Coordinates of C-alpha atoms and ligand atoms in Angstrom, one line a residue:
M5 CA 87.1 102.0 106.9
K6 CA 87.2 98.9 104.9
P7 CA 88.7 95.7 106.3
T8 CA 92.4 95.5 105.9
P9 CA 93.1 93.9 102.5
A10 CA 95.2 90.7 102.4
P11 CA 98.9 91.6 101.8
A12 CA 99.6 91.8 98.2
A13 CA 101.0 88.8 96.3
Q14 CA 103.7 87.5 98.6
P15 CA 107.1 87.3 96.8
A16 CA 108.4 83.8 97.0
P17 CA 111.4 83.1 99.4
L18 CA 114.7 84.4 98.1
S19 CA 112.7 86.9 96.0
G20 CA 114.0 88.9 99.0
F21 CA 117.0 89.3 96.7
F22 CA 115.4 89.3 93.3
G23 CA 112.4 91.3 94.3
V24 CA 114.5 94.4 94.3
F25 CA 114.8 94.2 90.6
R26 CA 111.2 93.4 89.9
Y27 CA 110.4 96.8 88.5
S28 CA 113.9 97.9 87.5
R29 CA 113.4 96.8 83.9
R30 CA 110.2 98.7 83.6
A31 CA 111.6 101.8 85.3
L32 CA 114.5 101.6 82.9
E33 CA 112.2 101.4 79.9
L34 CA 110.3 104.4 81.2
V35 CA 113.5 106.4 81.6
W36 CA 114.8 105.2 78.2
S37 CA 111.6 106.2 76.4
T38 CA 111.6 109.6 78.1
N39 CA 115.1 110.7 77.0
Q40 CA 117.5 108.3 75.2
P41 CA 120.6 110.6 75.0
L42 CA 120.4 111.3 78.7
T43 CA 119.9 107.6 79.6
V44 CA 122.9 106.6 77.5
S45 CA 125.0 109.3 79.1
I46 CA 124.0 108.1 82.6
G47 CA 124.8 104.5 81.6
T48 CA 128.3 105.5 80.3
L49 CA 129.1 107.8 83.2
T50 CA 128.0 105.0 85.6
V51 CA 130.5 102.6 84.1
M52 CA 133.2 105.2 84.2
A53 CA 132.5 106.1 87.8
G54 CA 132.7 102.3 88.5
V55 CA 136.1 101.7 86.9
L56 CA 137.9 104.9 87.7
P57 CA 138.4 104.3 91.5
A58 CA 140.3 101.1 90.7
G59 CA 142.5 103.0 88.3
V60 CA 143.2 105.6 90.9
A61 CA 144.2 102.9 93.4
W62 CA 146.4 101.2 90.8
V63 CA 148.3 104.5 90.0
G64 CA 148.6 105.0 93.7
A65 CA 150.6 101.8 93.9
L66 CA 152.8 102.9 91.0
I67 CA 153.5 106.2 92.8
V68 CA 154.6 104.4 96.0
D69 CA 156.8 102.0 94.2
A70 CA 158.3 104.8 92.1
V71 CA 159.0 106.7 95.3
V72 CA 160.8 103.7 96.8
A73 CA 162.8 103.3 93.6
A74 CA 163.5 107.0 93.4
I75 CA 165.0 107.0 96.9
D76 CA 167.9 105.1 95.5
T77 CA 168.3 106.9 92.2
G78 CA 167.4 110.4 93.3
N79 CA 165.4 111.0 90.1
A80 CA 161.7 111.9 90.8
A81 CA 160.6 112.5 87.3
R82 CA 158.6 109.1 87.2
V83 CA 157.0 109.9 90.5
I84 CA 155.8 113.3 89.2
E85 CA 154.4 111.7 86.1
Y86 CA 152.4 109.2 88.1
V87 CA 151.2 111.9 90.5
L88 CA 150.0 113.9 87.5
L89 CA 148.3 110.9 86.1
E90 CA 146.5 110.2 89.4
G91 CA 145.5 113.8 89.6
A92 CA 144.1 113.6 86.1
L93 CA 142.1 110.4 86.9
V94 CA 140.7 112.0 90.0
A95 CA 139.7 115.1 88.0
V96 CA 137.9 112.8 85.4
L97 CA 136.2 111.0 88.2
A98 CA 134.9 114.3 89.7
A99 CA 133.7 115.3 86.2
T100 CA 131.9 112.0 85.9
Q101 CA 130.1 112.4 89.2
R102 CA 129.1 116.0 88.3
G103 CA 127.9 114.8 84.9
L104 CA 125.8 112.1 86.6
N105 CA 124.2 114.6 88.8
L106 CA 123.5 116.9 85.9
C107 CA 121.9 114.2 83.8
Q108 CA 119.9 113.1 86.8
S109 CA 118.5 116.5 87.5
L110 CA 117.4 117.0 83.9
L111 CA 115.9 113.5 83.6
R112 CA 114.1 113.9 86.9
A113 CA 112.3 116.9 85.7
Q114 CA 111.2 115.3 82.4
L115 CA 110.4 112.0 84.0
G116 CA 108.3 113.6 86.7
Q117 CA 106.2 115.5 84.2
R118 CA 105.9 112.4 82.0
V119 CA 104.7 110.1 84.8
N120 CA 102.2 112.7 86.0
V121 CA 100.8 113.1 82.6
M122 CA 100.5 109.3 82.3
I123 CA 98.7 109.2 85.6
L124 CA 96.3 112.0 84.6
E125 CA 95.7 110.6 81.1
K126 CA 94.7 107.4 82.7
A127 CA 92.4 109.2 85.1
L128 CA 90.5 110.6 82.1
T129 CA 89.6 107.1 80.9
L130 CA 88.4 105.9 84.3
E131 CA 84.8 105.4 85.3
L132 CA 83.0 107.0 88.2
R133 CA 83.0 103.7 90.1
H134 CA 86.8 103.8 90.2
F135 CA 86.9 107.1 91.9
E136 CA 84.3 105.9 94.4
D137 CA 86.4 102.9 95.3
S138 CA 88.6 103.7 98.3
E139 CA 91.3 101.1 97.4
F140 CA 91.6 102.5 93.9
Y141 CA 91.5 106.1 95.0
D142 CA 94.3 105.3 97.3
K143 CA 96.4 103.9 94.5
L144 CA 95.7 107.0 92.5
T145 CA 96.8 109.4 95.2
R146 CA 99.9 107.4 96.1
A147 CA 100.9 107.2 92.5
R148 CA 100.5 111.0 92.1
R149 CA 102.3 111.9 95.3
E150 CA 105.7 110.5 94.4
A151 CA 105.5 110.5 90.6
S152 CA 108.4 112.9 90.1
V153 CA 111.0 111.1 92.1
R154 CA 110.4 107.4 92.4
P155 CA 110.9 106.0 88.8
L156 CA 114.2 107.9 88.4
S157 CA 115.3 107.0 91.9
L158 CA 114.8 103.3 91.1
V159 CA 116.8 103.6 87.9
M160 CA 119.6 105.6 89.6
R161 CA 119.8 103.1 92.4
S162 CA 119.9 100.2 90.0
F163 CA 122.7 102.0 88.1
G164 CA 124.4 102.8 91.4
L165 CA 124.3 99.1 92.3
A166 CA 125.7 98.3 88.9
Q167 CA 128.4 100.9 89.4
N168 CA 129.4 99.4 92.7
A169 CA 129.4 96.0 91.1
V170 CA 131.7 97.3 88.3
S171 CA 134.0 98.8 91.0
L172 CA 134.0 95.5 92.9
A173 CA 134.8 93.6 89.7
S174 CA 137.7 96.0 88.8
Y175 CA 139.0 95.7 92.4
G176 CA 138.8 91.9 91.9
V177 CA 140.9 92.1 88.7
L178 CA 143.6 93.9 90.5
L179 CA 143.4 91.8 93.7
V180 CA 143.5 88.5 91.9
K181 CA 147.2 89.0 91.2
F182 CA 147.7 89.0 95.0
S183 CA 145.5 85.9 95.5
P184 CA 142.2 84.7 94.3
W185 CA 141.4 84.0 98.0
A186 CA 141.6 87.8 98.6
V187 CA 138.9 88.3 96.0
A188 CA 136.8 85.7 97.7
V189 CA 137.3 87.4 101.0
L190 CA 136.3 90.8 99.6
L191 CA 133.1 89.4 98.1
L192 CA 132.1 87.0 100.8
A193 CA 132.8 89.6 103.6
G194 CA 129.9 91.7 102.2
L195 CA 127.6 88.8 101.4
P196 CA 126.0 88.1 104.8
A197 CA 125.1 91.7 105.3
F198 CA 123.8 91.8 101.8
V199 CA 121.5 88.9 102.3
A200 CA 120.2 90.3 105.6
E201 CA 119.5 93.7 103.9
A202 CA 117.6 92.0 101.1
K203 CA 115.5 89.9 103.5
F204 CA 114.6 92.8 105.7
S205 CA 113.9 95.1 102.9
G206 CA 111.4 92.5 101.6
D207 CA 109.7 92.6 105.0
A208 CA 109.6 96.3 104.9
F209 CA 108.0 96.1 101.5
R210 CA 105.2 93.9 102.7
L211 CA 104.8 96.0 105.8
F212 CA 104.3 99.1 103.8
R213 CA 101.7 97.5 101.6
W214 CA 99.8 95.9 104.4
R215 CA 99.4 99.1 106.3
S216 CA 98.0 101.1 103.5
P217 CA 94.5 101.6 104.9
E218 CA 95.9 103.1 108.1
T219 CA 98.2 105.4 106.2
R220 CA 95.2 106.5 104.2
M221 CA 93.3 107.4 107.3
Q222 CA 96.3 109.3 108.5
I223 CA 96.5 111.3 105.3
Y224 CA 92.8 111.9 105.5
L225 CA 93.1 113.2 109.1
E226 CA 95.9 115.5 108.0
T227 CA 93.6 116.9 105.3
V228 CA 90.8 117.5 107.7
L229 CA 93.1 119.2 110.3
A230 CA 95.0 121.3 107.8
R231 CA 92.7 122.4 105.0
E232 CA 90.5 125.4 104.7
D233 CA 87.3 123.6 103.7
H234 CA 87.3 121.8 107.1
A235 CA 88.7 124.4 109.3
K236 CA 85.4 126.1 110.1
E237 CA 83.7 123.0 111.5
V238 CA 86.8 121.6 113.2
K239 CA 87.2 124.8 115.1
L240 CA 83.6 125.4 116.1
F241 CA 82.9 121.8 117.1
G242 CA 86.3 121.5 118.8
L243 CA 87.1 118.3 116.9
G244 CA 90.8 119.2 116.5
R245 CA 92.3 117.5 119.6
R246 CA 90.3 114.3 119.2
L247 CA 91.3 113.9 115.5
L248 CA 94.9 114.7 116.3
D249 CA 94.8 112.0 119.0
R250 CA 93.5 109.6 116.5
Y251 CA 96.3 110.6 114.1
Q252 CA 98.8 110.0 116.9
N253 CA 97.3 106.6 117.8
I254 CA 97.7 105.4 114.2
F255 CA 101.3 106.5 114.2
D256 CA 101.9 104.7 117.5
K257 CA 100.5 101.5 116.1
L258 CA 102.5 101.7 112.9
Y259 CA 105.6 102.7 114.9
Q260 CA 105.4 99.5 117.0
A261 CA 105.7 97.4 113.8
D262 CA 108.3 99.7 112.4
R263 CA 110.4 99.7 115.5
A264 CA 110.4 95.9 115.7
L265 CA 111.5 95.7 112.1
T266 CA 114.2 98.4 112.4
I267 CA 115.6 96.8 115.5
R268 CA 115.8 93.4 114.0
R269 CA 117.2 94.8 110.8
D270 CA 119.9 96.8 112.5
S271 CA 120.9 94.1 115.0
W272 CA 121.3 91.5 112.2
G273 CA 123.0 94.1 110.0
F274 CA 125.5 94.9 112.8
G275 CA 126.2 91.2 113.6
L276 CA 126.7 90.2 110.1
G277 CA 128.6 93.4 109.3
L278 CA 131.0 92.5 112.2
L279 CA 131.6 89.2 110.5
G280 CA 132.6 91.0 107.3
T281 CA 134.8 93.4 109.2
A282 CA 136.6 90.5 110.9
A283 CA 137.2 88.9 107.5
L284 CA 138.5 92.1 106.1
Y285 CA 141.0 92.7 108.9
G286 CA 142.2 89.2 108.6
A287 CA 142.9 90.0 104.9
Y288 CA 144.7 93.2 106.0
A289 CA 147.0 91.2 108.3
W290 CA 147.6 88.8 105.6
I291 CA 148.6 91.6 103.2
A292 CA 150.8 93.2 105.8
V293 CA 152.6 90.0 106.6
S294 CA 153.1 89.3 102.9
T295 CA 154.8 92.7 102.5
V296 CA 157.0 92.1 105.5
Q297 CA 158.0 88.7 103.9
G298 CA 158.9 90.6 100.7
L299 CA 156.2 88.8 98.6
I300 CA 154.7 92.1 97.5
T301 CA 156.0 95.6 97.2
L302 CA 155.1 98.5 99.5
G303 CA 153.2 100.1 96.6
Q304 CA 151.2 96.9 96.1
M305 CA 150.4 96.9 99.8
T306 CA 149.0 100.4 99.7
M307 CA 147.0 99.5 96.7
Y308 CA 145.5 96.3 98.2
F309 CA 144.7 98.2 101.4
A310 CA 142.9 100.8 99.3
L311 CA 141.1 98.2 97.3
F312 CA 139.8 96.5 100.4
R313 CA 138.7 99.8 102.0
Q314 CA 137.0 101.0 98.9
G315 CA 135.6 97.5 98.3
Q316 CA 134.0 97.6 101.7
S317 CA 132.4 101.0 101.0
A318 CA 131.2 99.8 97.6
V319 CA 129.5 96.9 99.4
S320 CA 127.8 99.1 101.9
A321 CA 126.7 101.6 99.2
G322 CA 125.2 98.6 97.4
L323 CA 123.4 97.6 100.6
S324 CA 121.8 101.0 101.1
A325 CA 120.9 101.1 97.4
I326 CA 119.0 97.8 97.9
G327 CA 117.1 99.2 100.9
G328 CA 116.0 102.2 98.8
M329 CA 115.1 100.1 95.8
Y330 CA 112.5 98.3 97.8
E331 CA 110.7 101.5 98.5
D332 CA 111.0 102.5 94.9
N333 CA 109.6 99.1 93.9
L334 CA 106.7 99.6 96.2
Y335 CA 105.9 102.9 94.5
L336 CA 106.2 101.5 91.0
S337 CA 104.1 98.5 91.9
T338 CA 101.3 101.0 92.9
L339 CA 101.9 103.0 89.8
Y340 CA 101.7 100.1 87.4
E341 CA 98.7 98.6 89.1
Y342 CA 97.1 101.9 88.7
L343 CA 98.1 102.4 85.1
E344 CA 97.1 98.8 84.2
T345 CA 93.6 99.1 85.7
E346 CA 91.3 97.6 83.2
V347 CA 88.9 100.1 81.7
P348 CA 86.2 98.6 79.5
A349 CA 86.6 99.9 76.0
P350 CA 83.8 102.3 74.9
R351 CA 81.4 99.9 73.3
G352 CA 78.7 102.1 71.6
A353 CA 79.4 103.9 68.3
L354 CA 75.9 105.0 67.2
Q355 CA 75.2 108.7 66.8
R356 CA 71.4 108.5 66.7
G357 CA 68.6 106.3 67.7
P358 CA 65.9 104.6 65.5
V359 CA 63.0 106.5 67.0
P360 CA 64.2 110.2 67.1
A361 CA 61.3 111.7 69.1
D362 CA 60.9 108.8 71.5
G363 CA 62.7 110.5 74.4
V364 CA 63.9 108.6 77.5
R365 CA 62.7 105.2 78.5
F366 CA 63.6 103.2 81.6
E367 CA 62.6 99.5 81.1
S368 CA 62.5 97.4 84.2
V369 CA 65.8 98.9 85.4
S370 CA 67.4 97.6 88.6
F371 CA 70.7 98.6 90.0
T372 CA 73.1 97.5 92.7
Y373 CA 76.3 99.5 93.4
P374 CA 79.5 97.6 92.8
G375 CA 80.6 96.0 96.1
S376 CA 77.1 96.2 97.6
T377 CA 74.4 93.5 97.8
E378 CA 71.3 95.6 98.3
P379 CA 69.8 96.9 95.1
V380 CA 69.3 100.7 95.2
L381 CA 66.8 100.8 92.3
K382 CA 64.3 98.0 91.7
D383 CA 62.3 97.5 88.6
I384 CA 62.0 101.1 87.4
S385 CA 59.9 101.7 84.3
L386 CA 59.4 105.2 83.0
H387 CA 58.8 107.0 79.7
L388 CA 59.6 110.7 79.2
R389 CA 58.6 112.3 75.9
P390 CA 60.3 115.4 74.5
G391 CA 58.6 118.6 75.8
S392 CA 57.7 117.0 79.1
S393 CA 59.0 117.7 82.6
L394 CA 59.5 115.2 85.3
A395 CA 59.9 115.7 89.0
L396 CA 61.4 113.0 91.2
V397 CA 60.3 113.0 94.8
G398 CA 61.4 110.8 97.7
E399 CA 63.3 110.6 101.0
N400 CA 67.0 110.9 101.1
G401 CA 68.6 107.7 100.0
S402 CA 65.5 106.6 98.0
G403 CA 67.6 106.4 94.8
K404 CA 66.9 109.7 92.9
T405 CA 70.5 110.6 92.2
T406 CA 71.3 107.0 91.3
L407 CA 68.5 107.1 88.7
I408 CA 70.2 110.2 87.2
K409 CA 73.6 108.4 87.3
L410 CA 72.1 105.6 85.2
L411 CA 70.5 108.1 82.8
T412 CA 73.8 109.8 82.2
R413 CA 75.6 106.5 81.9
L414 CA 77.9 107.1 84.8
Y415 CA 76.8 103.6 85.7
D416 CA 75.1 100.8 83.7
P417 CA 72.0 99.2 85.0
S418 CA 72.5 95.8 86.7
S419 CA 69.4 94.6 84.8
G420 CA 66.9 96.2 82.4
R421 CA 67.9 99.0 80.1
V422 CA 67.7 102.7 79.6
L423 CA 66.9 104.0 76.1
L424 CA 67.3 107.4 74.4
D425 CA 65.4 107.7 71.1
G426 CA 64.8 104.0 71.2
L427 CA 68.5 103.1 71.5
D428 CA 70.1 101.5 74.5
L429 CA 72.4 104.0 76.2
R430 CA 75.2 101.3 76.0
E431 CA 75.0 101.5 72.2
W432 CA 75.4 105.2 72.0
D433 CA 78.7 106.8 71.1
A434 CA 79.8 108.3 74.4
T435 CA 80.4 111.8 73.0
A436 CA 77.1 111.9 71.1
L437 CA 75.3 110.9 74.2
R438 CA 77.1 113.4 76.4
Q439 CA 76.0 116.2 74.1
R440 CA 72.4 115.2 74.4
I441 CA 72.2 115.2 78.2
G442 CA 73.0 118.1 80.6
V443 CA 73.1 117.6 84.3
I444 CA 73.7 119.7 87.3
F445 CA 74.2 117.6 90.4
Q446 CA 73.6 118.7 93.9
D447 CA 77.3 118.5 94.6
F448 CA 78.3 120.3 91.4
A449 CA 81.9 121.2 91.0
R450 CA 83.2 124.6 92.2
Y451 CA 86.2 125.2 90.0
Q452 CA 88.8 127.5 91.3
L453 CA 89.0 129.2 87.9
L454 CA 87.5 132.3 86.4
V455 CA 83.8 133.0 87.2
G456 CA 83.1 132.9 83.4
E457 CA 84.9 129.6 83.0
N458 CA 82.8 128.2 85.8
V459 CA 79.8 129.0 83.7
G460 CA 81.5 128.0 80.4
A461 CA 82.3 124.5 81.9
G462 CA 78.7 123.5 80.9
D463 CA 79.6 123.4 77.2
E464 CA 83.2 122.4 76.6
G465 CA 83.3 123.8 73.1
S466 CA 82.5 127.3 74.5
F467 CA 84.6 127.0 77.6
E468 CA 86.3 130.4 77.0
D469 CA 83.5 132.1 75.0
E470 CA 82.6 135.2 77.0
S471 CA 79.5 136.1 74.9
R472 CA 78.1 132.7 75.6
W473 CA 78.9 133.0 79.3
R474 CA 76.9 136.2 79.4
E475 CA 73.8 134.7 77.8
A476 CA 73.9 131.7 80.0
A477 CA 74.5 133.7 83.2
A478 CA 71.5 136.0 82.4
K479 CA 69.2 132.9 82.1
G480 CA 70.7 131.4 85.3
Q481 CA 70.1 134.7 87.2
A482 CA 73.8 135.0 87.9
A483 CA 74.6 137.9 85.6
E484 CA 73.6 140.5 88.1
F485 CA 76.1 139.5 90.8
I486 CA 78.8 138.5 88.4
E487 CA 78.8 142.0 86.9
R488 CA 79.3 143.5 90.3
L489 CA 82.5 141.4 90.9
P490 CA 85.8 143.4 90.7
S491 CA 86.8 141.9 87.3
G492 CA 83.4 140.8 86.1
Y493 CA 83.5 137.5 84.3
Q494 CA 87.3 137.4 84.6
T495 CA 87.2 137.3 88.4
Q496 CA 89.3 134.5 89.8
L497 CA 87.4 132.2 92.3
G498 CA 88.7 130.2 95.2
K499 CA 91.0 130.5 98.1
W500 CA 93.9 128.7 96.5
F501 CA 94.8 131.7 94.5
K502 CA 95.8 135.2 95.3
D503 CA 92.8 137.6 95.1
G504 CA 90.5 134.5 94.6
R505 CA 86.9 135.5 95.5
E506 CA 84.6 133.3 97.6
L507 CA 80.9 133.0 96.6
S508 CA 78.0 132.3 98.8
G509 CA 76.1 129.0 98.5
G510 CA 73.3 130.6 96.6
Q511 CA 75.6 132.4 94.2
W512 CA 77.3 129.2 93.5
Q513 CA 74.0 127.6 92.7
K514 CA 73.2 130.4 90.2
I515 CA 76.6 129.7 88.6
A516 CA 75.6 126.0 88.4
L517 CA 72.3 126.8 86.8
S518 CA 73.9 129.1 84.3
R519 CA 76.2 126.2 83.5
A520 CA 73.1 124.2 82.7
F521 CA 71.9 126.9 80.4
M522 CA 75.2 126.7 78.5
R523 CA 74.1 123.3 77.2
T524 CA 71.8 124.7 74.5
G525 CA 72.5 121.5 72.5
A526 CA 71.3 119.1 75.1
D527 CA 67.7 118.0 74.9
V528 CA 67.6 116.3 78.3
L529 CA 68.3 118.6 81.2
V530 CA 68.6 117.3 84.8
L531 CA 68.6 119.5 87.9
D532 CA 69.4 117.5 90.9
E533 CA 68.6 119.9 93.8
P534 CA 70.9 122.6 92.6
T535 CA 68.5 125.2 94.0
A536 CA 68.3 124.0 97.6
A537 CA 70.1 127.1 98.9
M538 CA 67.7 129.5 97.1
D539 CA 64.5 130.5 98.6
A540 CA 61.3 128.8 97.4
R541 CA 60.2 131.7 95.2
A542 CA 63.6 131.9 93.4
E543 CA 63.6 128.1 92.9
A544 CA 60.1 128.2 91.4
E545 CA 61.1 131.0 89.1
V546 CA 64.2 129.2 87.9
F547 CA 62.2 126.0 87.2
E548 CA 59.5 128.0 85.4
H549 CA 62.3 129.6 83.4
F550 CA 63.6 126.2 82.5
R551 CA 60.3 124.9 81.4
Q552 CA 59.8 127.8 79.1
L553 CA 63.2 127.5 77.5
A554 CA 62.9 123.8 77.3
S555 CA 59.8 123.6 75.2
D556 CA 60.8 120.6 73.2
R557 CA 63.2 119.2 75.7
I558 CA 62.9 116.8 78.6
T559 CA 63.5 118.5 82.0
I560 CA 64.0 116.4 85.1
L561 CA 64.0 118.0 88.5
I562 CA 64.8 116.6 91.9
S563 CA 63.6 118.8 94.7
H564 CA 62.2 118.6 98.2
R565 CA 60.0 121.6 97.6
F566 CA 56.5 120.6 96.6
S567 CA 55.7 124.1 95.5
T568 CA 58.2 123.6 92.6
V569 CA 57.5 119.9 92.2
R570 CA 53.8 120.5 91.5
M571 CA 54.7 122.4 88.4
A572 CA 56.1 119.3 86.6
D573 CA 53.9 117.5 84.1
H574 CA 54.7 114.2 85.6
I575 CA 55.7 113.4 89.2
V576 CA 57.4 110.1 90.3
V577 CA 57.5 109.2 94.0
L578 CA 60.4 106.9 94.9
E579 CA 60.6 104.8 98.0
R580 CA 63.5 102.6 98.7
G581 CA 64.3 102.3 95.1
R582 CA 60.8 101.6 93.8
I583 CA 58.3 103.8 92.1
V584 CA 55.4 103.9 94.5
E585 CA 53.2 106.6 92.9
Q586 CA 53.3 108.5 89.7
G587 CA 51.1 111.0 87.8
S588 CA 50.4 114.7 87.6
H589 CA 50.0 116.8 90.7
E590 CA 46.2 116.6 90.5
Q591 CA 46.2 112.9 90.0
L592 CA 48.5 112.3 92.9
M593 CA 46.5 114.6 95.2
E594 CA 43.4 112.7 94.3
L595 CA 45.0 109.4 95.0
G596 CA 45.6 110.6 98.5
G597 CA 48.8 108.6 99.0
T598 CA 52.3 109.5 100.1
Y599 CA 52.6 112.5 97.8
A600 CA 49.3 114.0 98.9
S601 CA 50.2 113.7 102.6
L602 CA 53.7 115.1 102.1
F603 CA 52.3 118.0 100.0
T604 CA 49.7 118.8 102.6
L605 CA 52.3 118.6 105.4
Q606 CA 54.6 121.1 103.6
A607 CA 51.8 123.4 102.6
K608 CA 50.7 123.6 106.2
G609 CA 54.2 124.7 107.1
Y610 CA 53.9 127.7 104.8
R611 CA 50.6 128.9 106.1
Ligands
ADP724 P1 68.8 110.2 96.8 O1 69.4 110.9 95.7 O2 67.4 109.7 96.6 O3 69.0 110.8 98.1 P2 70.9 108.2 96.2 O4 70.5 107.8 94.8 O5 72.0 109.2 96.3 O6 69.6 108.8 96.9 O7 71.3 107.0 97.0 C1 70.5 105.8 97.1 C2 71.2 104.7 97.9 O8 72.4 104.4 97.3 C3 71.6 105.2 99.3 O9 71.2 104.2 100.2 C4 73.1 105.4 99.2 O10 73.7 104.9 100.4 C5 73.5 104.4 98.1 N1 74.6 105.0 97.4 C6 74.7 106.2 96.8 N2 75.9 106.3 96.1 C7 76.6 105.2 96.3 C8 77.8 104.7 95.9 N3 78.6 105.4 95.1 N4 78.2 103.5 96.3 C9 77.4 102.7 97.0 N5 76.2 103.1 97.4 C10 75.8 104.3 97.1

């Protein structure tokens, strides 16, 4: 695991309070641009839901006073009117709350989809290095996990806070008639708890960010313990208990910090809340005494009591909204960091090179992976002409796959350049370049789609073209077993789906090879050990097949089997990122170096 990153930009003090709103504006913009009518409805309903309770309390006061008056006159008509009015207000309030729920549900669905699409669209523009960077990958997964709820939740909580503020303001308007001091008590009584909540939520926010690597490990362990692709090994090696213990230990560690924070938060919350309650009951006594002294009516007393009670619950609802808003902010900060990741704009725009039949050239290419100091490729120079085949040989980790990654522009060289038809790869238009080069990596993708689509993936334009699948599968030696599958080319693959079939390793490799044969337009074809699970004879046949089909193309093969390697026109031996030997099989045998000794060693094994 990487070292714990420094906690993200610390909010300045008192940002404890303002930090909650950091992303509210952006969340609101997002919601607004997703569905304006729904956003306007939510806004309107929020204000109504804020004002109506004060109205209800006010009518409540009128009822009590009317009752007191009616006791003398015996005429209850007024009272009935007020009761009906209060009933109507309560009904409107209920409708408002229902409406809020309804709008929320609709907006949640739309917004979830929208954010997910934003996340995935961004993913399409990212470079391979992003996916290989753990911090970044973490952002991506976290952003995806809660995409459907967080943005709306932040907006709803901001609105909820606004609603409570409106309520408090309207209570204030009614209370100010009694005494401006009463308004002050109502607001100040909530303040200490409010400040405490904001402060501790800020701590929680930082805690969450800081612990991200541990959380990532926990999620990873969950995946290992609970997913089908790991189940086999975990069972047979008996790793389950050990990994589960690790999972538990991480929790215990995180829990310590959590517990400390929760205890501090709740003790302060309780203490300061008590202060508020005391102030409130002081106000109650004051109102009661004023009533006894005849300064206010009985109806006003009930109203003020109600206002204080509801005011208190508005304050505590506001407090919990703030707590939640911190978490939502945390999510949105991750989301926006992810969405704002800088992706270099595609630079090249050229569709063809100046020397059309020049093939591929590596000119003094060196490469160091981002975040690493040790170069993986050093001073590589190579020239491959159309119609030639190249085999790359070398121990694991000698840089063979990396060389292919540079050739396919998944990475750019740190120094030197790679040319196709005399043009630096960086100047090629990305799509034009992609069409020229076909690669099947050792860890090729096994899509849980139809068998045919797994073949078709090799040529995006013919992804669903069954006749092309058939041709390619025949060349890749996959046709035979595919036709024996229950639904032929239409068979669903993968365990995620009902009736999904599993293929053996060798069958998958045949699919991958067929995928390579889909790329009829590509004139550079690379096979990075996709035949390792086949026996030596099948591999040799496949490679021979490739050479025949690829008469005017460049074929590059990575293999540990010298029986196949020897068939290539040109063989390059890599050792720790450098070319140590190169030439034809005969030349290298004559040289009597690394290649010759490895070849002899393997040939002995076969005798
Ligand atoms: P080969 O294909 O010859 O087995 P690779 O080209 O895959 O070797 O790897 C060469 C070296 O580069 C290895 O030491 C490996 O650890 C390192 N390496 C490979 N991929 C990455 C990566 N994404 N980030 C950092 N280092 C890498």
